[in-house]
GROMACS .gro file of C-alpha atoms in nm:
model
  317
    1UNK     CA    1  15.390  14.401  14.272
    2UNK     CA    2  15.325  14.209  13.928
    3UNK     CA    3  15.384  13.838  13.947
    4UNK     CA    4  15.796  13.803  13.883
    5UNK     CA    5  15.900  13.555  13.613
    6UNK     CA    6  16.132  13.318  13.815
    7UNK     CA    7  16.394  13.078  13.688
    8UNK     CA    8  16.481  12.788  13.886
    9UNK     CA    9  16.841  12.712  13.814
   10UNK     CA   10  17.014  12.368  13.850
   11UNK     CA   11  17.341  12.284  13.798
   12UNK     CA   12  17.426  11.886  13.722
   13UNK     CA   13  17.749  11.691  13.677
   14UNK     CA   14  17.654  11.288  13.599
   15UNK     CA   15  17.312  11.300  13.767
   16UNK     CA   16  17.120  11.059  13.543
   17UNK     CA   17  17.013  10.886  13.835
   18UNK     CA   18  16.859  11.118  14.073
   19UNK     CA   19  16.745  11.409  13.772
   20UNK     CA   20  16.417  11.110  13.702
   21UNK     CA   21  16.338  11.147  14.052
   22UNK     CA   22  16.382  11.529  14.094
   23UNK     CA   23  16.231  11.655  13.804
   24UNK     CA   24  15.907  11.608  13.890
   25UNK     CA   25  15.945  11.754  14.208
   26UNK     CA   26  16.106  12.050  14.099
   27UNK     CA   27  15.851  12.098  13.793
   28UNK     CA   28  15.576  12.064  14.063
   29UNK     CA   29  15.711  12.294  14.265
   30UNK     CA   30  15.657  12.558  13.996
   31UNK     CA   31  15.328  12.501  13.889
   32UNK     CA   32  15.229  12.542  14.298
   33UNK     CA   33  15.401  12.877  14.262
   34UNK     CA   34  15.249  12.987  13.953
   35UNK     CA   35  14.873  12.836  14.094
   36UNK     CA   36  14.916  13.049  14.381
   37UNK     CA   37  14.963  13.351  14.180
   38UNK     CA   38  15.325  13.404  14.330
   39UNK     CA   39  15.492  13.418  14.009
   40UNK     CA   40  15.419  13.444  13.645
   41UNK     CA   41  15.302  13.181  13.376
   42UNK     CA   42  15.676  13.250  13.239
   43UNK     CA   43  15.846  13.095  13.463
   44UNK     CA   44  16.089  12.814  13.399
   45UNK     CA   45  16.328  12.559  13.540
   46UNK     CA   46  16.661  12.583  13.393
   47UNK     CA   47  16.923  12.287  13.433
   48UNK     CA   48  17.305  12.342  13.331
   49UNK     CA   49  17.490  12.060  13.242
   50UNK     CA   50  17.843  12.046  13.345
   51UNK     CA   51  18.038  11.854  13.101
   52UNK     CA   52  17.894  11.524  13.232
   53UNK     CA   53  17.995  11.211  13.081
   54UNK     CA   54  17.742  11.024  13.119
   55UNK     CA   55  17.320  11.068  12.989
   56UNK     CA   56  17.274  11.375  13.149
   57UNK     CA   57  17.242  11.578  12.894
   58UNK     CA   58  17.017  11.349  12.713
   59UNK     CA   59  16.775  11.345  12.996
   60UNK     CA   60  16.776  11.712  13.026
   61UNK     CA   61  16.710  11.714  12.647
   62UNK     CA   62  16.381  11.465  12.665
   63UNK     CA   63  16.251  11.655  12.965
   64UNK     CA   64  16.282  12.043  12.743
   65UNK     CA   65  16.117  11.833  12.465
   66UNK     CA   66  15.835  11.695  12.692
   67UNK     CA   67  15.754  12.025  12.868
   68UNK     CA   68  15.810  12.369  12.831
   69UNK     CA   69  15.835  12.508  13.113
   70UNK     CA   70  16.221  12.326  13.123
   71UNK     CA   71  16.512  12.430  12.948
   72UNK     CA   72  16.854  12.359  12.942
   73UNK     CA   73  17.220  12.468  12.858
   74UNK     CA   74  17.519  12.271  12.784
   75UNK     CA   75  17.877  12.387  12.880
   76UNK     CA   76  18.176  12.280  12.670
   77UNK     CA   77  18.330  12.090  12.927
   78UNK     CA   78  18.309  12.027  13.301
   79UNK     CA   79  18.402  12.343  13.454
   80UNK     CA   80  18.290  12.258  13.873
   81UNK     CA   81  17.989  12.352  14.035
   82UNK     CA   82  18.047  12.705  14.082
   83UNK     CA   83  18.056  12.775  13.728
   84UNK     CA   84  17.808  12.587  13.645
   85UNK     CA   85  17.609  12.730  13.861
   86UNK     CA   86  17.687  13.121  13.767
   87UNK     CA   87  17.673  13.023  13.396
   88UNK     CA   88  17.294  12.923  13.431
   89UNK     CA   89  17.219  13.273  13.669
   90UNK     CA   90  17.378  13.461  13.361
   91UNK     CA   91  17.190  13.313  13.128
   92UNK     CA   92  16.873  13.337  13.323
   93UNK     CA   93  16.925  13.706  13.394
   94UNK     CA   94  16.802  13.915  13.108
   95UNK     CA   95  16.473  13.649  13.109
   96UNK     CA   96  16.334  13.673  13.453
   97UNK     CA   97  16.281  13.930  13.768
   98UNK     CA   98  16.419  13.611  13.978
   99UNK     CA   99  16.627  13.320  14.004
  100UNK     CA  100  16.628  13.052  14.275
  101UNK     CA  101  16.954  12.840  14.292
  102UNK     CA  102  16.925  12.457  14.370
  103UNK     CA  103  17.134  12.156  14.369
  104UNK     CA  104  16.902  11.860  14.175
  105UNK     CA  105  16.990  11.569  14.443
  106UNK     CA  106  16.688  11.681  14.577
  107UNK     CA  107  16.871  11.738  14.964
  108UNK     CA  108  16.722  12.113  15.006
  109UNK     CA  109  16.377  12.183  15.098
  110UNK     CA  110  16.174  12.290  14.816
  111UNK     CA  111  15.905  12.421  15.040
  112UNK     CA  112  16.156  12.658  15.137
  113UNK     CA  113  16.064  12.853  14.830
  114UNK     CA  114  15.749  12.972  14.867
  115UNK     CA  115  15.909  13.149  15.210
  116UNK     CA  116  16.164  13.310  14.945
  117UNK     CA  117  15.899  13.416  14.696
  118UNK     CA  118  15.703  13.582  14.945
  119UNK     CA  119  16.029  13.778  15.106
  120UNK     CA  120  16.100  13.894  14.775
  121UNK     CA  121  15.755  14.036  14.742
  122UNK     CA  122  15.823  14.203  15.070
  123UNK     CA  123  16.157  14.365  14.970
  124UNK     CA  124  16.423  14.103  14.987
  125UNK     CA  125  16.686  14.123  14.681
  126UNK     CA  126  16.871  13.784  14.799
  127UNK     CA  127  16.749  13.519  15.017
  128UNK     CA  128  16.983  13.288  15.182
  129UNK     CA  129  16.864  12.895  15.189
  130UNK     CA  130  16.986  12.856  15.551
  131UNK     CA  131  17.046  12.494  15.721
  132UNK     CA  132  16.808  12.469  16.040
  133UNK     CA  133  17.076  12.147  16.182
  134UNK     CA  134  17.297  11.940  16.030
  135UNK     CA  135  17.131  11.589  16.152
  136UNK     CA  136  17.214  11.456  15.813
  137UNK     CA  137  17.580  11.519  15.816
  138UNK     CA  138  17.838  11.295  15.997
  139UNK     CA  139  18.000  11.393  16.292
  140UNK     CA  140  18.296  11.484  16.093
  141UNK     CA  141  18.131  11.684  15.818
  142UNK     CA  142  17.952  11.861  16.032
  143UNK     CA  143  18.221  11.979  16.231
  144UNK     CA  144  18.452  12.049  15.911
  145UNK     CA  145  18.156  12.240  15.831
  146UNK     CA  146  18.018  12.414  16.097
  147UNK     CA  147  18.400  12.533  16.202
  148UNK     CA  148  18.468  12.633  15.806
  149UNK     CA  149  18.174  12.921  15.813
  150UNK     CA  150  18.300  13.021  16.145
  151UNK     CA  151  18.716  13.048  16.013
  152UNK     CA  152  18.572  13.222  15.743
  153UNK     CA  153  18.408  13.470  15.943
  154UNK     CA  154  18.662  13.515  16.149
  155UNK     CA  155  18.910  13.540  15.862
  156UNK     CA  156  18.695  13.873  15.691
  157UNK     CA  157  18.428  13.657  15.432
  158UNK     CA  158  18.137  13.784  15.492
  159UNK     CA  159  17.929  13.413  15.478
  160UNK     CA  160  17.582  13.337  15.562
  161UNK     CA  161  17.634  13.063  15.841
  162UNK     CA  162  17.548  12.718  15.696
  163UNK     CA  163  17.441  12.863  15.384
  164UNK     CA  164  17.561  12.691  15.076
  165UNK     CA  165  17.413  12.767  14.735
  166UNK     CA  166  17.009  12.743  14.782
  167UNK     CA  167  16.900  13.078  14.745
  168UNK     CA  168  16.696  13.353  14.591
  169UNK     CA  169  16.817  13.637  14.381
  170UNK     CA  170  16.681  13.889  14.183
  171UNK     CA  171  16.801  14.042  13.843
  172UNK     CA  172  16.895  14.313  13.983
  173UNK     CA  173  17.142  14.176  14.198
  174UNK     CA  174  17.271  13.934  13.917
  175UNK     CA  175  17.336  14.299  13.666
  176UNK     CA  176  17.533  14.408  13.930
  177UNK     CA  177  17.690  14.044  14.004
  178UNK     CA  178  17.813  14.002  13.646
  179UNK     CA  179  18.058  14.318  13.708
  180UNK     CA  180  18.242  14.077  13.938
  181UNK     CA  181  18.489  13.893  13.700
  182UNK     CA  182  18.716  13.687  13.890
  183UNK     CA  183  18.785  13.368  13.778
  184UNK     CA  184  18.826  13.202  14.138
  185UNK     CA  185  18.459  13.125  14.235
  186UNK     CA  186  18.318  13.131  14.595
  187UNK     CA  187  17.945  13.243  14.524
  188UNK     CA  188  17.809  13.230  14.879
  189UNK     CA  189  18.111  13.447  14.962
  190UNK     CA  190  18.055  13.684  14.646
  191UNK     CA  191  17.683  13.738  14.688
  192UNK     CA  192  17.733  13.909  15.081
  193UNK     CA  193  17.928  14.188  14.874
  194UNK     CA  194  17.733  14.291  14.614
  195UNK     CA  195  17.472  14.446  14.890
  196UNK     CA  196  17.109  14.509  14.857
  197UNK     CA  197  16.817  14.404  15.125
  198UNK     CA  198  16.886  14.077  15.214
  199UNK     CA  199  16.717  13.792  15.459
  200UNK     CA  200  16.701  13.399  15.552
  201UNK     CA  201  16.465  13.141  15.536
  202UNK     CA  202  16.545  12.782  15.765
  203UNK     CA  203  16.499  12.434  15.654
  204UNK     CA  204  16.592  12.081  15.701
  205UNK     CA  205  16.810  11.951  15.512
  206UNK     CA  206  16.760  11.591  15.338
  207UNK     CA  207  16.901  11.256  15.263
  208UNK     CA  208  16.999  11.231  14.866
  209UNK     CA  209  16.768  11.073  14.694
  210UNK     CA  210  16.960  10.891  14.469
  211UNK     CA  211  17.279  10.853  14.319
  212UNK     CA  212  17.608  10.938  14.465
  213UNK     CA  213  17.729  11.291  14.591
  214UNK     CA  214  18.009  11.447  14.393
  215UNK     CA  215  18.180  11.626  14.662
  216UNK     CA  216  18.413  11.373  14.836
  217UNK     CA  217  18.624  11.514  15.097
  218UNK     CA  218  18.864  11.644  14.874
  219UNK     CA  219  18.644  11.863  14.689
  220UNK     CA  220  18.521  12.024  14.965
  221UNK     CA  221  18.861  12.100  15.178
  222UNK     CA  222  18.964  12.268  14.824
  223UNK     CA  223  18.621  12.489  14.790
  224UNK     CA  224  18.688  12.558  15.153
  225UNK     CA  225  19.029  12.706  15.072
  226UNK     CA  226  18.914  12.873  14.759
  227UNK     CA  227  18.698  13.043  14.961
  228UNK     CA  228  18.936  13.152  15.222
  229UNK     CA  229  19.219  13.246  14.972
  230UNK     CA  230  18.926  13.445  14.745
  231UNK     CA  231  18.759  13.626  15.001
  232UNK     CA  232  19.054  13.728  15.229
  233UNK     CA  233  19.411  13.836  15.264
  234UNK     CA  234  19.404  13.791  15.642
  235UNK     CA  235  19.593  13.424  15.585
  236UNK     CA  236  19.903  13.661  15.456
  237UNK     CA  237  19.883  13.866  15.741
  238UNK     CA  238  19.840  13.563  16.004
  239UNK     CA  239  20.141  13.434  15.787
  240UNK     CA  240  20.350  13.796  15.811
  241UNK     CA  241  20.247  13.769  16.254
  242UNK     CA  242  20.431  13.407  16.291
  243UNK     CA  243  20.695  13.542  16.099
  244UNK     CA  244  20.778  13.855  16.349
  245UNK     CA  245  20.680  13.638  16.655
  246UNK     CA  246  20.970  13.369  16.501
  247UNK     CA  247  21.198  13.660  16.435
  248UNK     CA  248  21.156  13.815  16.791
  249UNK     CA  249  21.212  13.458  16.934
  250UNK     CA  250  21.507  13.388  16.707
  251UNK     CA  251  21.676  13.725  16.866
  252UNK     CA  252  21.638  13.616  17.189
  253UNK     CA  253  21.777  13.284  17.148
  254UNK     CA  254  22.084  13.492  17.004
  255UNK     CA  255  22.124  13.719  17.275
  256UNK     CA  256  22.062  13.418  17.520
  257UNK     CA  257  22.340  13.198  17.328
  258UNK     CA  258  22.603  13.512  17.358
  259UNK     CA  259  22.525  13.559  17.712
  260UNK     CA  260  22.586  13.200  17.770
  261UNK     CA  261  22.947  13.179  17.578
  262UNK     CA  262  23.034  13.531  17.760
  263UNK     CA  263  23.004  13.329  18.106
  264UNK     CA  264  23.097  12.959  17.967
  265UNK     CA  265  22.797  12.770  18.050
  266UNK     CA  266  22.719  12.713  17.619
  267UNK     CA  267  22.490  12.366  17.615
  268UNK     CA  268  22.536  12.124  17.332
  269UNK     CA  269  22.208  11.993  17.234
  270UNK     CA  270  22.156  11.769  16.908
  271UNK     CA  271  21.758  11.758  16.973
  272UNK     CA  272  21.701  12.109  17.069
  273UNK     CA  273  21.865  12.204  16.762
  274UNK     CA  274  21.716  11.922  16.496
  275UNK     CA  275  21.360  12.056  16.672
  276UNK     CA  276  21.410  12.416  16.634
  277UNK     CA  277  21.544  12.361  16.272
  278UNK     CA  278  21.257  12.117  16.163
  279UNK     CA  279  20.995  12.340  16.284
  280UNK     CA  280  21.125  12.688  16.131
  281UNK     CA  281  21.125  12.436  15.841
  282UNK     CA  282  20.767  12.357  15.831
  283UNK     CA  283  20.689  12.710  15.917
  284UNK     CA  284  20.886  12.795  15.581
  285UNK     CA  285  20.740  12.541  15.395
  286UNK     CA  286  20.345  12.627  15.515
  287UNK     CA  287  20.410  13.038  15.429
  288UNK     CA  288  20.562  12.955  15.082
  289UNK     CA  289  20.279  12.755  15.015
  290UNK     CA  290  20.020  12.989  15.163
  291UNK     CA  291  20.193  13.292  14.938
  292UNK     CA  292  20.203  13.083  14.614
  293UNK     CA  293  19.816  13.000  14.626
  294UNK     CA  294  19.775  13.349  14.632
  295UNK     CA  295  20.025  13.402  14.352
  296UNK     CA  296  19.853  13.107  14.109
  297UNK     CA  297  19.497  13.294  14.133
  298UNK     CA  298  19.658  13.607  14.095
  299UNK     CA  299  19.846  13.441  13.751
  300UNK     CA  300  19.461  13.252  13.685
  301UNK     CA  301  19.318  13.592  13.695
  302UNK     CA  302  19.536  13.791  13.458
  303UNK     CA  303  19.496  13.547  13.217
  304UNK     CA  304  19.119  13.645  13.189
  305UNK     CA  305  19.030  13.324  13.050
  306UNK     CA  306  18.606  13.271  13.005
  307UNK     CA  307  18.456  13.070  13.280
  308UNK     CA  308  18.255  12.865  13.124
  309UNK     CA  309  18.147  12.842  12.717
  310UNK     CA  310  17.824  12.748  12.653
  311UNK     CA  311  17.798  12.474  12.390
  312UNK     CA  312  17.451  12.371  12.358
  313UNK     CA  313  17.124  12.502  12.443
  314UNK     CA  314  16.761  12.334  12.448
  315UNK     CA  315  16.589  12.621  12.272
  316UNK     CA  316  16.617  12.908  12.050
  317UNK     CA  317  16.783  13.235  12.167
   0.00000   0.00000   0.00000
């Protein structure tokens, strides 16, 4: 197999901090790769900015000026990680045989690569970054976590467990990718269904080097339930199951409540009833919701608004 040109694709959002730290590491991860005759002189490292307000951009800028084996795109405005992230796999696409997806905090294990590189030489289309342990996380994220990828699973998405977005995957994959046009994003959902020969490769993850992470708590419950609501319509049906259980309960209490005024022995009950009312109420509440998230991305997708627009770029097309 010839030497594959590889892209190494970073998405940032107000990283001016850590991207002085990381670049090096990530540049001098490439020239190991392309010393050890894994993949071609072409290569490059591309970083996406996403809309960050801060000297991001700039920085990304100096380094594409300083070397070329970096380049860079611009979107128009922040648009999250996930597009971010598939706008610089797009872009890289129709310029390499392969693209390896990294966040630039510098958490994931670049040594993992080489492990990637040499599956792809042996076959693999996609190769999933996989989390050896979760040391790192706190108790709480870790559980969040850990019991996420197993809901999902459980729930129909097919998802690599404890993968996020570190991975390996070729152009062919990516031609076939860009056919999927939904505007709600869950890559490490999407990328199970497109197929091809797939494996892992295990690391450790790290402390960030720098800087502050930019997925709070919030973020991540609401890329949790993206995922969920994107990748399956089982929450409808669980939805649809406590409705008929309700329903079937409902009729007995009816049946029970005309048996008991047939014989006289009705019961008055303030609490019973205030209970049973406030907890079909919540039940009510909790399916509305549940139906109208499915509604909005239905509405979000008919709209068939871009995902991203690309607004600058650090060399010439």
């Amino acid at each position: 197999m010839d030497k594959p040109v590889l892209y190494i694709v970073i998405p940032c959002y107000n990283e001016q901090e850590v991207l002085p730290v990381t670049k090096p590491m990530f540049l001098n991860k490439l020239n190991h790769l392309i010393a050890r005759r894994k993949v071609s002189e072409q290569s490059r490292i591309l970083f996406v900015n996403d809309g960050s307000r801060d000297s991001t951009w700039n920085l990304i800028q100096e380094f594409a000026n300083q070397e070329e084996k970096i380049e860079g795109i611009s979107l128009s405005r922040n648009r999250g990680h996930q597009n971010a992230l598939l706008a610089g796999l797009m872009e890289a696409k129709d310029l390499c045989d392969i693209t390896i997806s990294i966040d630039c905090d510098g958490q994931d294990d670049l040594n993992a690569m080489d492990e990637m590189v040499e599956a792809y030489h042996k076959g693999a289309d996609i190769v999933y970054g996989v989390r050896s342990k979760r040391d790192t996380d706190t108790f709480f994220k870790r559980t969040t976590a850990e019991g996420f990828y197993k809901l999902m699973n459980k729930l129909g998405g097919e998802v690599v467990y404890n993968h996020a977005d570190y991975r390996l995957v070729s152009a062919k994959v990516l031609e076939e990718f860009s056919n999927f046009n939904e505007v709600n994003l869950f890559l490490r959902g999407m990328f199970p269904l497109v197929g091809f020969n797939s494996t892992s490769v295990y690391y450790e993850r790290h402390e960030r080097l720098k800087g502050e992470s930019h997925y709070p708590l919030k973020k991540m419950l609401a890329l949790a339930f993206d995922g969920i609501t994107s990748l399956s319509i089982k929450p409808i049906r669980i939805v649809t199951g406590i409705g008929i259980a309700f329903s079937i309960i409902s009729f007995l209490l009816i049946v029970y409540a005309l048996i008991s005024l047939i014989h006289g022995t009705v019961v008055s009950g303030w609490t019973s009833s205030i209970i049973v009312t406030c907890l079909l109420g919540g039940i009510q509440l909790i399916s509305l919701g549940v139906i109208g998230e499915y509604v909005g991305k239905t509405y979000l997708e008919t709209k068939h608004r871009p995902r991203y627009i690309i607004s600058n770029r650090t060399y010439k097309e």
